[in-house]
């Protein structure tokens, strides 16, 4: 076989027009340790954004610039960069893989047009890769897959592709056939062009060898190409006719059909390589250009006219009115750094835009393009692009900024509830105000980080998505902000629901000379697991409750729903129907009806008419077979439910659901039970009823 050493990419089927057609907005997403940040590092090197690659394990990766990221060797917050490849502009967001920082993936996918899902060739789909895949499904983000670490011991391309199909319910279509695995991984067959691609042993990813497919691999390559064409043909009638007639099919036609399948989410193209060894990443970049959408190919974004339910759209065009979404905030002493996606119009420095949530205008001061923590000044940002604004005062994650004369409120980003909390106090009293300011900043940055002061004890309680989340927060308070703090023992974020449906009549009547307080309301309370939160139904007929007081009743009911009474445990999935009541011509007012709403809810839960709920986590443990019994037994002792055990070579993967209350300090217990050879990952699954005996103990502790 004669191989030709190449640096340039093979010719691509490119859009001919410039501008939006030559832009890509993509995210790199995966389970922790699958190699997302390493892939991004190689991309920046290939596109000459950096001239030397830094490694995650050395704390030197460009995109992991936070001290906590470098210390732990993981990505904690998403980082944005941009680069050029073959005449295209590419905005890239590198996202975290740990479940505690899933908010970073959520808000990134909300504004991205496509994604590269990275999988470990040995482990395939893991717990968090399943979560991020579902997030991408929710936002209908087209994606391609990169099976990374093909040179790792135990690497198995077919197994990894099978897990994408079986565990994600996706339809993976390999467009490359890897040749060799583990230390023998040498390259792949490009199934679109039917060329054999290998990499020089001392290469830096810029060079590759291209030649004819060796005879011993031809049969497997033809079978794999046939499978690829079969999927592609379903999205292109012309290709289907040629495929059925066994006629030659051009590269351009295959790319066109695969692109259509990818954009319609009918199939997901799969590539392979080893990012650490500089093998295959350049072909992932080519696939991004060939197969993932440009902003102009995304449907017009929908929103509503503020304070109405009238739906309006904005096209990805410079000629449409400006519509911008803020998807990430970094609080800085000189002014917030706000990452934005421009959906329409041209965002210009110095203009004033309206924030529909606050009703106020914000002046656009400095515009910058981000490269990790470095910035390049911009004068304007066009439709379909991603950039950052410095100095916005009242804009937070999920807010829209728009043309005041053509207002639009884009759909907000939804965030999961916190599942764990702990008390926090400064080591020195003089730092109390400083700590309060730091906490305020961190809450602006991270919508899944909460902090409240317990009115009864004056204690500051912080809440987050898991132990690591709060550990990182505390570490940043101490190290980044130089503020010493003490923490209390972590506590689970409990919730509660109604045990049985009930109707109550609440009479709030106060008389103290002169005008009094008078409100009577009759409310039906129902627990409905299909509801995501609180629902108020106005069922009043005949005017027994004057229309102007009904919103006050709702406010009272909703406030009790959120606070949860004296124990401070919020409710879930509750429908409150106001169906009757009484008012007084003189003594009735909004305050009285709000208080009556609170009283009605309090009466509904009297006599133990509540059930405590606790968060359950999906736990995946990987252990050598010899420790399987000990691990399963330990999970069972933690009230866990083991759903299945898979084999992967001499390893066993145990999948279970366990209450988070039983998982504190699990990493130490697992190390002890497996001589340090066990690994686990955990993510939130759902809230479930607390067993009565345990609930009784929890209530006794609270009291």
XYZ file of C-alpha atoms in Angstrom:
703
model
C 0.000 0.000 0.000
C 1.305 3.458 -0.920
C 0.337 6.110 1.614
C 0.570 9.855 1.016
C 1.468 12.181 3.914
C -1.081 15.003 4.100
C -1.774 18.099 6.195
C -4.764 19.612 4.439
C -8.250 18.185 4.928
C -9.984 16.335 2.121
C -12.282 18.547 0.059
C -15.530 19.321 1.803
C -19.022 19.834 0.513
C -19.326 23.440 1.690
C -22.051 26.057 1.438
C -21.017 28.611 -1.157
C -22.358 31.690 0.642
C -20.388 33.318 3.437
C -21.517 34.626 6.805
C -23.931 32.473 8.776
C -23.493 29.450 6.525
C -19.813 29.333 7.480
C -20.351 29.457 11.244
C -20.839 26.622 13.725
C -21.833 26.895 17.380
C -21.007 23.605 19.075
C -20.562 22.106 22.529
C -18.291 19.289 23.638
C -20.202 17.074 26.084
C -19.644 13.752 27.848
C -19.258 11.847 31.109
C -16.410 12.888 33.389
C -12.988 11.616 32.183
C -14.196 10.723 28.677
C -11.791 13.336 27.271
C -13.880 16.424 26.428
C -11.311 18.978 27.503
C -8.484 17.058 25.813
C -10.501 17.039 22.556
C -10.997 20.812 22.865
C -7.285 21.307 23.584
C -6.378 19.392 20.401
C -8.880 21.428 18.377
C -7.314 24.689 19.581
C -3.878 23.354 18.658
C -4.973 22.205 15.193
C -6.609 25.571 14.487
C -3.495 27.372 15.784
C -5.342 29.118 18.590
C -2.649 27.725 20.869
C 0.856 26.606 19.911
C 1.405 23.999 22.605
C -1.074 21.570 24.126
C -1.566 21.430 27.886
C -2.804 18.273 29.587
C -5.768 18.002 31.964
C -3.881 15.681 34.330
C -1.124 18.295 34.659
C -3.620 21.078 35.389
C -2.421 22.853 32.249
C -5.424 22.610 29.890
C -6.376 25.927 28.319
C -10.092 25.608 29.050
C -9.669 24.510 32.694
C -8.375 27.820 33.997
C -10.017 27.947 37.441
C -7.733 27.021 40.350
C -10.242 24.379 41.523
C -10.289 22.837 38.020
C -6.512 22.648 37.811
C -6.263 21.198 41.318
C -8.915 18.513 40.748
C -8.205 17.776 37.072
C -11.882 18.174 36.097
C -13.985 20.786 34.311
C -16.213 22.688 36.755
C -17.634 25.487 34.653
C -18.199 25.683 30.928
C -15.645 27.720 29.023
C -16.065 29.309 25.603
C -13.595 29.795 22.802
C -13.625 30.336 19.054
C -11.414 29.240 16.187
C -11.267 28.896 12.400
C -11.072 25.659 10.448
C -11.038 25.417 6.653
C -12.573 28.872 6.271
C -15.337 28.337 8.847
C -15.733 30.176 12.167
C -16.453 27.834 15.063
C -17.639 28.804 18.545
C -16.930 26.012 21.029
C -18.158 25.517 24.583
C -16.360 22.884 26.666
C -18.799 21.639 29.316
C -18.301 19.762 32.608
C -18.915 16.025 32.869
C -19.693 15.779 36.571
C -23.400 15.642 37.499
C -22.978 18.300 40.205
C -22.276 20.849 37.460
C -24.997 19.760 35.045
C -26.352 23.348 35.006
C -23.366 24.277 32.832
C -24.412 21.714 30.229
C -28.071 22.755 30.442
C -27.500 26.422 29.733
C -24.900 25.722 27.054
C -27.127 23.338 25.102
C -29.924 25.924 25.267
C -27.965 28.231 22.965
C -25.889 25.838 20.858
C -26.758 24.557 17.384
C -24.868 21.258 17.516
C -22.751 19.098 19.802
C -19.929 16.575 19.809
C -20.644 13.775 22.301
C -17.420 12.144 23.479
C -17.400 8.557 24.759
C -14.687 6.435 26.338
C -13.990 3.496 23.989
C -13.782 1.106 26.930
C -16.784 2.309 28.954
C -19.173 3.518 26.240
C -22.235 5.288 27.596
C -21.804 6.141 31.283
C -24.183 7.710 33.780
C -23.543 11.378 33.037
C -23.244 10.863 29.279
C -26.817 9.589 29.479
C -27.881 12.755 31.297
C -26.263 15.167 28.827
C -27.698 13.172 25.914
C -31.209 13.617 27.332
C -30.520 17.331 27.743
C -29.515 17.535 24.075
C -32.671 15.612 23.140
C -34.776 18.131 25.057
C -33.333 21.037 23.078
C -33.333 19.022 19.807
C -29.596 19.565 19.298
C -28.083 17.589 16.375
C -24.891 15.811 17.396
C -22.043 13.623 16.230
C -20.239 11.067 18.415
C -16.504 10.650 18.937
C -15.396 7.320 20.419
C -12.245 8.485 22.196
C -9.370 6.547 23.807
C -9.265 3.851 21.132
C -5.718 3.090 22.302
C -6.825 2.438 25.897
C -6.620 -1.086 27.343
C -10.057 -2.647 26.938
C -11.140 -0.285 24.126
C -13.980 -1.753 22.049
C -15.535 0.356 19.279
C -18.464 -2.015 18.614
C -19.288 -2.175 22.329
C -19.236 1.633 22.675
C -21.472 2.094 19.619
C -23.807 -0.594 20.983
C -24.223 1.284 24.273
C -25.222 4.423 22.339
C -27.912 2.401 20.626
C -29.063 0.364 23.645
C -28.745 2.797 26.553
C -29.597 6.049 24.768
C -32.150 4.726 22.297
C -30.239 6.581 19.579
C -29.361 5.453 16.075
C -25.562 5.617 15.745
C -24.128 5.304 12.239
C -20.331 4.815 12.094
C -18.739 6.792 9.257
C -15.331 5.375 10.101
C -14.150 1.793 10.669
C -11.326 1.739 13.266
C -8.363 -0.492 12.482
C -6.817 -2.078 15.551
C -7.477 -1.358 19.223
C -5.513 -0.677 22.381
C -1.765 -0.344 21.629
C -2.423 -1.640 18.091
C -4.821 1.181 17.167
C -3.363 2.601 13.976
C -6.169 4.488 12.250
C -9.423 3.898 10.413
C -11.133 3.470 7.087
C -13.002 6.619 5.995
C -16.264 4.987 4.882
C -17.442 8.043 2.936
C -14.355 8.281 0.713
C -13.220 4.654 1.197
C -9.666 5.663 2.091
C -7.312 4.197 4.676
C -6.160 6.803 7.213
C -3.241 6.285 9.593
C -1.146 8.644 11.714
C 2.625 8.992 12.072
C 3.825 7.710 15.455
C 5.464 11.046 16.251
C 2.698 13.163 14.710
C 1.032 16.183 16.282
C -2.392 15.637 14.680
C -1.735 17.982 11.766
C -0.353 15.234 9.557
C -1.920 11.970 8.512
C -1.255 9.238 5.982
C -3.854 8.447 3.348
C -3.808 5.396 1.133
C -5.827 2.567 -0.348
C -7.608 0.128 1.952
C -5.489 -2.995 2.606
C -6.963 -6.187 1.193
C -7.409 -7.766 4.644
C -9.711 -4.919 5.725
C -11.670 -4.472 2.491
C -14.521 -6.885 3.239
C -15.195 -5.368 6.685
C -14.996 -1.858 5.197
C -17.508 -2.679 2.440
C -19.948 -4.159 4.951
C -19.621 -1.113 7.203
C -20.095 1.252 4.241
C -23.202 -0.698 3.189
C -24.685 -0.226 6.692
C -23.859 3.499 6.574
C -25.424 3.961 3.133
C -28.542 2.080 4.234
C -29.137 4.667 6.965
C -28.181 7.618 4.742
C -30.548 6.446 1.984
C -33.556 6.910 4.264
C -32.961 10.681 4.156
C -32.314 11.091 0.428
C -34.484 9.654 -2.358
C -31.841 10.054 -5.050
C -29.289 8.160 -2.972
C -31.931 5.521 -2.163
C -32.516 4.820 -5.873
C -28.777 4.450 -6.537
C -28.334 2.302 -3.423
C -31.124 -0.087 -4.415
C -29.721 -0.369 -7.945
C -26.190 -0.916 -6.574
C -24.902 2.089 -8.541
C -21.843 4.251 -7.625
C -22.644 7.000 -5.114
C -20.610 10.211 -4.923
C -19.001 11.517 -1.734
C -21.045 14.729 -1.999
C -24.298 12.784 -2.107
C -23.343 10.672 0.931
C -22.384 13.766 2.927
C -25.629 15.486 1.926
C -27.751 12.528 3.048
C -25.843 12.028 6.317
C -26.137 15.728 7.046
C -29.899 15.587 6.548
C -30.153 12.530 8.820
C -28.064 14.280 11.468
C -29.999 17.567 11.331
C -33.360 15.789 11.541
C -32.083 13.706 14.508
C -32.835 10.548 12.506
C -29.255 9.288 12.993
C -26.021 10.212 14.727
C -22.721 9.876 12.819
C -19.910 8.199 14.810
C -16.147 8.725 14.516
C -13.192 7.229 16.406
C -9.728 8.174 17.590
C -7.452 9.062 20.482
C -7.398 12.758 21.372
C -4.479 12.370 23.792
C -2.326 10.852 21.038
C -3.461 13.413 18.435
C -5.291 10.784 16.385
C -8.548 11.601 14.632
C -9.547 14.973 16.111
C -9.023 16.819 12.823
C -11.598 14.516 11.206
C -14.048 15.351 13.988
C -13.592 19.008 13.012
C -14.257 18.146 9.376
C -17.435 16.312 10.431
C -18.548 19.360 12.432
C -18.392 21.437 9.241
C -19.909 18.764 7.011
C -22.670 17.397 9.235
C -23.677 19.857 11.974
C -25.957 22.838 11.281
C -25.108 26.443 10.646
C -27.185 29.047 12.543
C -29.079 29.778 9.334
C -30.334 26.173 9.291
C -31.876 26.410 12.756
C -35.623 27.225 12.859
C -36.477 30.814 13.871
C -36.353 31.181 17.647
C -39.726 31.539 19.388
C -40.672 33.838 22.232
C -43.604 35.863 23.477
C -44.411 39.532 23.553
C -43.624 40.438 27.196
C -46.562 40.094 29.636
C -48.702 38.394 26.984
C -49.020 34.895 25.560
C -48.675 36.104 21.971
C -45.966 34.054 20.228
C -43.481 35.862 18.000
C -40.362 34.634 16.187
C -36.969 35.993 15.220
C -35.016 34.757 12.215
C -31.209 34.343 12.376
C -30.748 37.474 10.313
C -28.958 40.784 10.825
C -32.064 42.499 9.428
C -34.424 41.287 12.196
C -34.778 43.242 15.466
C -32.115 42.431 18.060
C -32.884 39.440 20.302
C -30.184 38.158 22.639
C -30.185 35.482 25.358
C -27.886 35.651 28.384
C -26.891 32.068 29.160
C -24.053 32.434 31.655
C -22.834 35.042 34.134
C -19.456 35.397 35.824
C -19.572 37.960 38.633
C -16.452 40.145 38.678
C -15.520 43.187 40.793
C -15.416 45.413 37.692
C -18.845 44.264 36.470
C -20.529 41.025 35.482
C -19.222 39.134 32.461
C -22.360 37.919 30.679
C -22.164 35.304 27.898
C -24.808 35.832 25.215
C -26.143 34.189 22.077
C -27.320 36.669 19.447
C -30.376 35.098 17.812
C -31.251 38.009 15.510
C -30.115 41.501 14.601
C -26.710 43.050 15.282
C -25.598 43.604 18.874
C -23.639 46.854 18.858
C -21.471 48.441 21.494
C -23.135 51.454 23.130
C -26.761 50.557 22.284
C -29.545 50.199 24.857
C -31.613 47.028 25.016
C -34.622 46.101 27.142
C -34.730 43.244 29.639
C -38.381 42.047 29.594
C -38.031 40.356 33.005
C -37.113 43.584 34.797
C -38.710 46.033 32.382
C -35.469 48.047 32.489
C -32.958 48.887 29.801
C -29.319 47.852 29.840
C -26.557 49.727 28.053
C -24.179 47.495 26.114
C -20.736 48.600 27.242
C -17.821 46.405 26.248
C -18.259 43.468 23.866
C -15.663 40.699 23.870
C -15.013 37.321 22.286
C -13.838 34.768 24.835
C -10.922 32.372 24.613
C -11.146 30.576 27.978
C -10.227 33.442 30.351
C -8.730 35.681 27.651
C -10.744 38.352 25.835
C -10.722 40.062 22.461
C -12.559 43.372 22.120
C -15.394 43.590 19.568
C -17.413 46.479 18.170
C -20.452 44.403 17.200
C -21.762 40.841 17.184
C -23.931 39.501 14.359
C -26.904 37.145 14.361
C -25.955 33.538 15.048
C -22.808 34.409 16.996
C -21.778 33.946 20.638
C -19.885 36.568 22.633
C -19.808 38.213 26.068
C -20.816 41.601 27.469
C -18.950 43.271 30.322
C -20.780 45.452 32.841
C -24.472 44.489 32.682
C -26.088 45.327 36.016
C -29.420 43.514 36.197
C -29.190 40.656 33.691
C -28.883 37.047 34.861
C -28.841 33.597 33.268
C -31.924 33.007 31.120
C -32.776 36.686 30.594
C -33.565 38.139 27.190
C -32.186 41.443 25.920
C -34.101 42.874 22.984
C -34.933 45.904 20.875
C -37.186 48.142 23.071
C -39.360 48.931 20.034
C -39.781 45.233 19.148
C -39.739 43.401 22.486
C -39.592 39.612 22.812
C -39.127 37.323 25.811
C -37.336 34.126 24.788
C -38.100 30.861 26.583
C -36.225 30.678 29.859
C -33.737 27.970 30.813
C -35.048 25.474 33.380
C -32.782 24.345 36.207
C -33.088 21.367 38.581
C -33.816 21.794 42.282
C -31.007 21.533 44.809
C -30.658 18.213 46.664
C -28.188 18.922 49.477
C -27.488 21.753 51.907
C -25.104 22.723 54.710
C -24.651 25.587 57.149
C -21.915 28.132 56.552
C -20.435 30.874 58.705
C -17.353 33.093 58.544
C -14.421 32.221 60.793
C -14.262 35.864 61.853
C -17.259 38.110 62.517
C -15.682 40.981 60.581
C -16.012 38.882 57.391
C -19.807 38.504 57.670
C -20.592 41.282 55.172
C -17.797 40.113 52.878
C -19.186 36.562 52.890
C -22.663 37.877 52.106
C -21.298 39.746 49.078
C -19.367 36.671 47.877
C -22.442 34.449 48.210
C -24.496 36.986 46.223
C -21.956 36.902 43.410
C -21.851 33.110 43.317
C -25.648 32.865 43.190
C -25.661 35.197 40.176
C -23.151 32.920 38.465
C -24.770 29.594 39.321
C -28.586 29.220 39.288
C -28.316 25.825 41.057
C -26.493 27.336 44.042
C -28.856 28.743 46.679
C -28.314 30.477 49.999
C -30.901 31.501 52.605
C -30.760 32.665 56.194
C -32.775 30.580 58.658
C -35.065 33.127 60.310
C -35.335 31.092 63.526
C -31.582 30.589 64.101
C -29.963 33.278 61.940
C -27.883 30.509 60.358
C -26.763 30.829 56.723
C -27.655 27.671 54.772
C -26.218 27.004 51.306
C -27.684 24.414 48.924
C -26.439 22.748 45.746
C -26.484 19.713 43.476
C -24.207 17.448 45.497
C -21.280 17.150 47.909
C -18.686 18.063 45.278
C -20.698 21.106 44.201
C -20.737 22.542 47.736
C -17.130 21.467 48.317
C -16.055 23.463 45.252
C -18.140 26.469 46.341
C -16.515 26.464 49.781
C -13.080 26.034 48.185
C -13.641 29.053 45.952
C -14.835 31.165 48.894
C -11.654 30.317 50.787
C -9.117 30.421 47.951
C -10.465 32.740 45.249
C -12.025 35.243 47.635
C -9.713 34.776 50.632
C -12.554 34.434 53.147
C -12.232 31.827 55.896
C -15.432 29.874 56.602
C -16.688 26.996 58.755
C -19.227 24.495 57.470
C -21.797 22.282 59.142
C -22.664 18.701 58.326
C -24.385 18.276 54.914
C -28.153 17.777 55.023
C -30.527 16.381 52.444
C -32.982 18.763 50.770
C -36.278 17.098 51.702
C -39.665 17.897 50.201
C -43.183 16.871 51.120
C -46.516 16.101 49.510
C -50.111 15.782 50.620
C -51.020 12.319 51.866
C -54.672 12.626 50.845
C -56.792 15.182 49.009
C -58.795 17.467 51.275
C -61.087 20.515 51.324
C -60.710 23.208 53.974
C -62.462 26.407 54.936
C -60.175 29.019 56.434
C -61.651 31.959 58.366
C -59.229 34.821 58.937
C -61.116 37.307 61.085
C -59.392 39.899 63.262
C -61.055 42.816 65.092
C -59.110 45.367 67.076
C -61.212 48.522 66.941
C -61.876 50.408 63.738
C -61.321 48.522 60.509
C -60.603 44.844 61.010
C -59.483 41.918 58.870
C -62.063 39.605 57.302
C -61.567 36.831 54.751
C -63.117 33.384 54.373
C -61.903 30.975 51.692
C -62.821 27.403 50.773
C -60.013 25.548 49.022
C -59.680 22.043 47.590
C -56.151 20.579 47.858
C -55.051 17.749 45.536
C -51.761 15.925 45.114
C -51.104 15.302 41.399
C -47.766 13.618 40.546
C -48.157 14.806 36.944
C -47.712 18.413 38.094
C -44.184 19.771 38.231
C -44.977 22.302 40.957
C -47.821 24.492 42.200
C -51.079 24.969 40.311
C -53.822 27.420 41.284
C -57.342 27.034 39.913
C -59.918 29.811 40.183
C -63.177 27.917 40.664
C -65.176 30.708 42.298
C -68.668 31.189 40.945
C -71.151 33.879 41.879
C -68.680 36.455 43.154
C -68.478 35.218 46.762
C -64.786 36.124 46.612
C -64.362 39.485 44.830
C -62.144 39.226 41.755
C -59.589 41.707 43.119
C -58.841 39.431 46.103
C -58.337 36.150 44.216
C -54.654 36.881 43.309
C -54.003 37.510 47.027
C -55.400 34.061 47.915
C -53.090 32.532 45.314
C -50.112 34.423 46.781
C -50.874 33.086 50.264
C -51.278 29.497 49.058
C -48.134 29.595 46.935
C -46.028 31.101 49.714
C -46.950 28.224 52.069
C -46.332 25.734 49.235
C -42.787 27.092 48.789
C -41.886 27.539 52.460
C -43.575 24.389 53.731
C -44.619 25.494 57.199
C -42.455 25.683 60.293
C -40.183 22.815 59.194
C -39.239 24.684 56.040
C -39.845 21.670 53.781
C -41.383 22.816 50.488
C -44.266 20.959 48.883
C -44.455 19.377 45.437
C -47.158 18.647 42.847
C -50.090 20.403 44.510
C -53.249 21.746 42.888
C -55.168 24.306 44.939
C -58.705 25.116 43.769
C -60.417 28.130 45.338
C -64.131 27.357 44.993
C -65.932 29.534 47.560
C -65.512 32.184 50.216
C -66.902 35.294 51.858
C -65.895 38.939 52.015
C -66.866 41.970 54.135
C -67.652 45.348 52.612
C -65.420 47.190 55.094
C -62.981 44.761 56.697
C -61.873 42.704 53.684
C -58.634 43.520 51.895
C -55.794 41.801 50.012
C -53.746 41.263 53.168
C -56.623 39.409 54.861
C -57.210 37.111 51.859
C -53.497 36.359 51.529
C -53.422 35.372 55.208
C -56.531 33.226 54.667
C -54.725 31.392 51.851
C -51.811 30.612 54.188
C -54.230 29.456 56.894
C -56.126 27.203 54.449
C -52.926 25.386 53.467
C -51.901 25.062 57.130
C -55.252 23.458 57.949
C -54.900 21.066 54.985
C -51.718 19.536 56.400
C -52.867 19.262 60.021
C -53.077 15.833 61.611
C -50.118 14.442 59.698
C -51.599 14.839 56.221
C -48.145 14.966 54.633
C -45.574 12.516 53.330
C -41.857 13.373 53.373
C -39.938 12.967 50.112
C -36.195 12.492 49.672
C -33.962 12.633 46.578
C -32.835 9.319 45.084
C -29.675 9.135 43.011
C -28.865 6.888 40.080
C -25.573 5.256 41.137
C -23.218 3.373 38.814
C -20.316 1.486 40.420
C -17.502 -0.182 38.442
C -15.544 -2.824 40.381
C -13.425 -5.949 39.785
C -15.558 -9.079 39.992
C -13.982 -10.209 43.273
C -15.520 -7.225 45.085
C -18.969 -7.461 43.484
C -20.691 -9.122 46.456
C -19.319 -6.611 48.960
C -20.387 -3.643 46.823
C -23.916 -4.965 46.179
C -24.330 -5.786 49.870
C -23.185 -2.313 50.857
C -25.600 -0.644 48.413
C -28.464 -2.759 49.769
C -27.557 -1.702 53.311
C -27.888 1.917 52.163
C -31.519 1.314 51.123
C -30.358 0.957 47.542
C -32.145 -0.972 44.806
C -29.771 -2.732 42.401
C -31.363 -2.805 38.941
C -28.748 -4.687 36.935
C -25.117 -5.804 36.785
C -23.215 -5.671 33.472
C -19.909 -7.292 32.565
C -17.039 -5.473 30.911
C -14.032 -7.749 30.701
C -13.079 -8.646 34.280
C -15.014 -5.644 35.622
C -18.613 -5.500 36.775
C -20.853 -2.427 36.442
C -23.509 -2.227 39.152
C -26.453 0.097 38.483
C -28.769 1.068 41.310
C -30.855 3.859 42.829
C -29.993 4.962 46.359
C -31.246 7.773 48.637
C -28.660 10.559 48.679
C -28.942 10.620 52.471
C -27.175 7.242 52.474
C -24.425 8.269 50.055
C -22.469 10.797 52.118
C -18.752 9.910 52.159
C -19.435 6.919 49.871
C -16.128 7.384 48.034
C -14.189 6.514 51.218
C -16.383 3.460 51.874
C -15.930 2.245 48.285
C -12.169 2.647 48.444
C -12.090 0.601 51.632
C -14.340 -2.159 50.252
C -12.434 -2.525 46.960
C -8.826 -1.807 47.972
C -9.061 1.449 46.039
C -10.006 -0.278 42.769
C -13.690 0.731 42.623
C -15.099 3.804 40.875
C -18.564 5.293 40.949
C -20.664 8.051 39.441
C -23.933 9.426 40.723
C -26.701 11.635 39.371
C -30.110 12.759 40.574
C -33.039 10.619 39.439
C -36.210 11.526 41.347
C -37.877 12.265 44.671
C -39.519 9.311 46.456
C -41.526 8.832 49.658
C -39.431 8.410 52.790
C -40.308 5.167 54.622
C -42.517 5.970 57.612
C -40.058 4.755 60.254
C -37.223 6.847 58.825
C -39.534 9.837 58.288
C -40.477 9.711 61.982
C -36.804 9.866 62.981
C -36.205 12.771 60.562
C -39.080 14.730 62.078
C -37.795 14.051 65.594
C -34.375 15.415 64.626
C -35.974 18.550 63.129
C -38.032 19.114 66.256
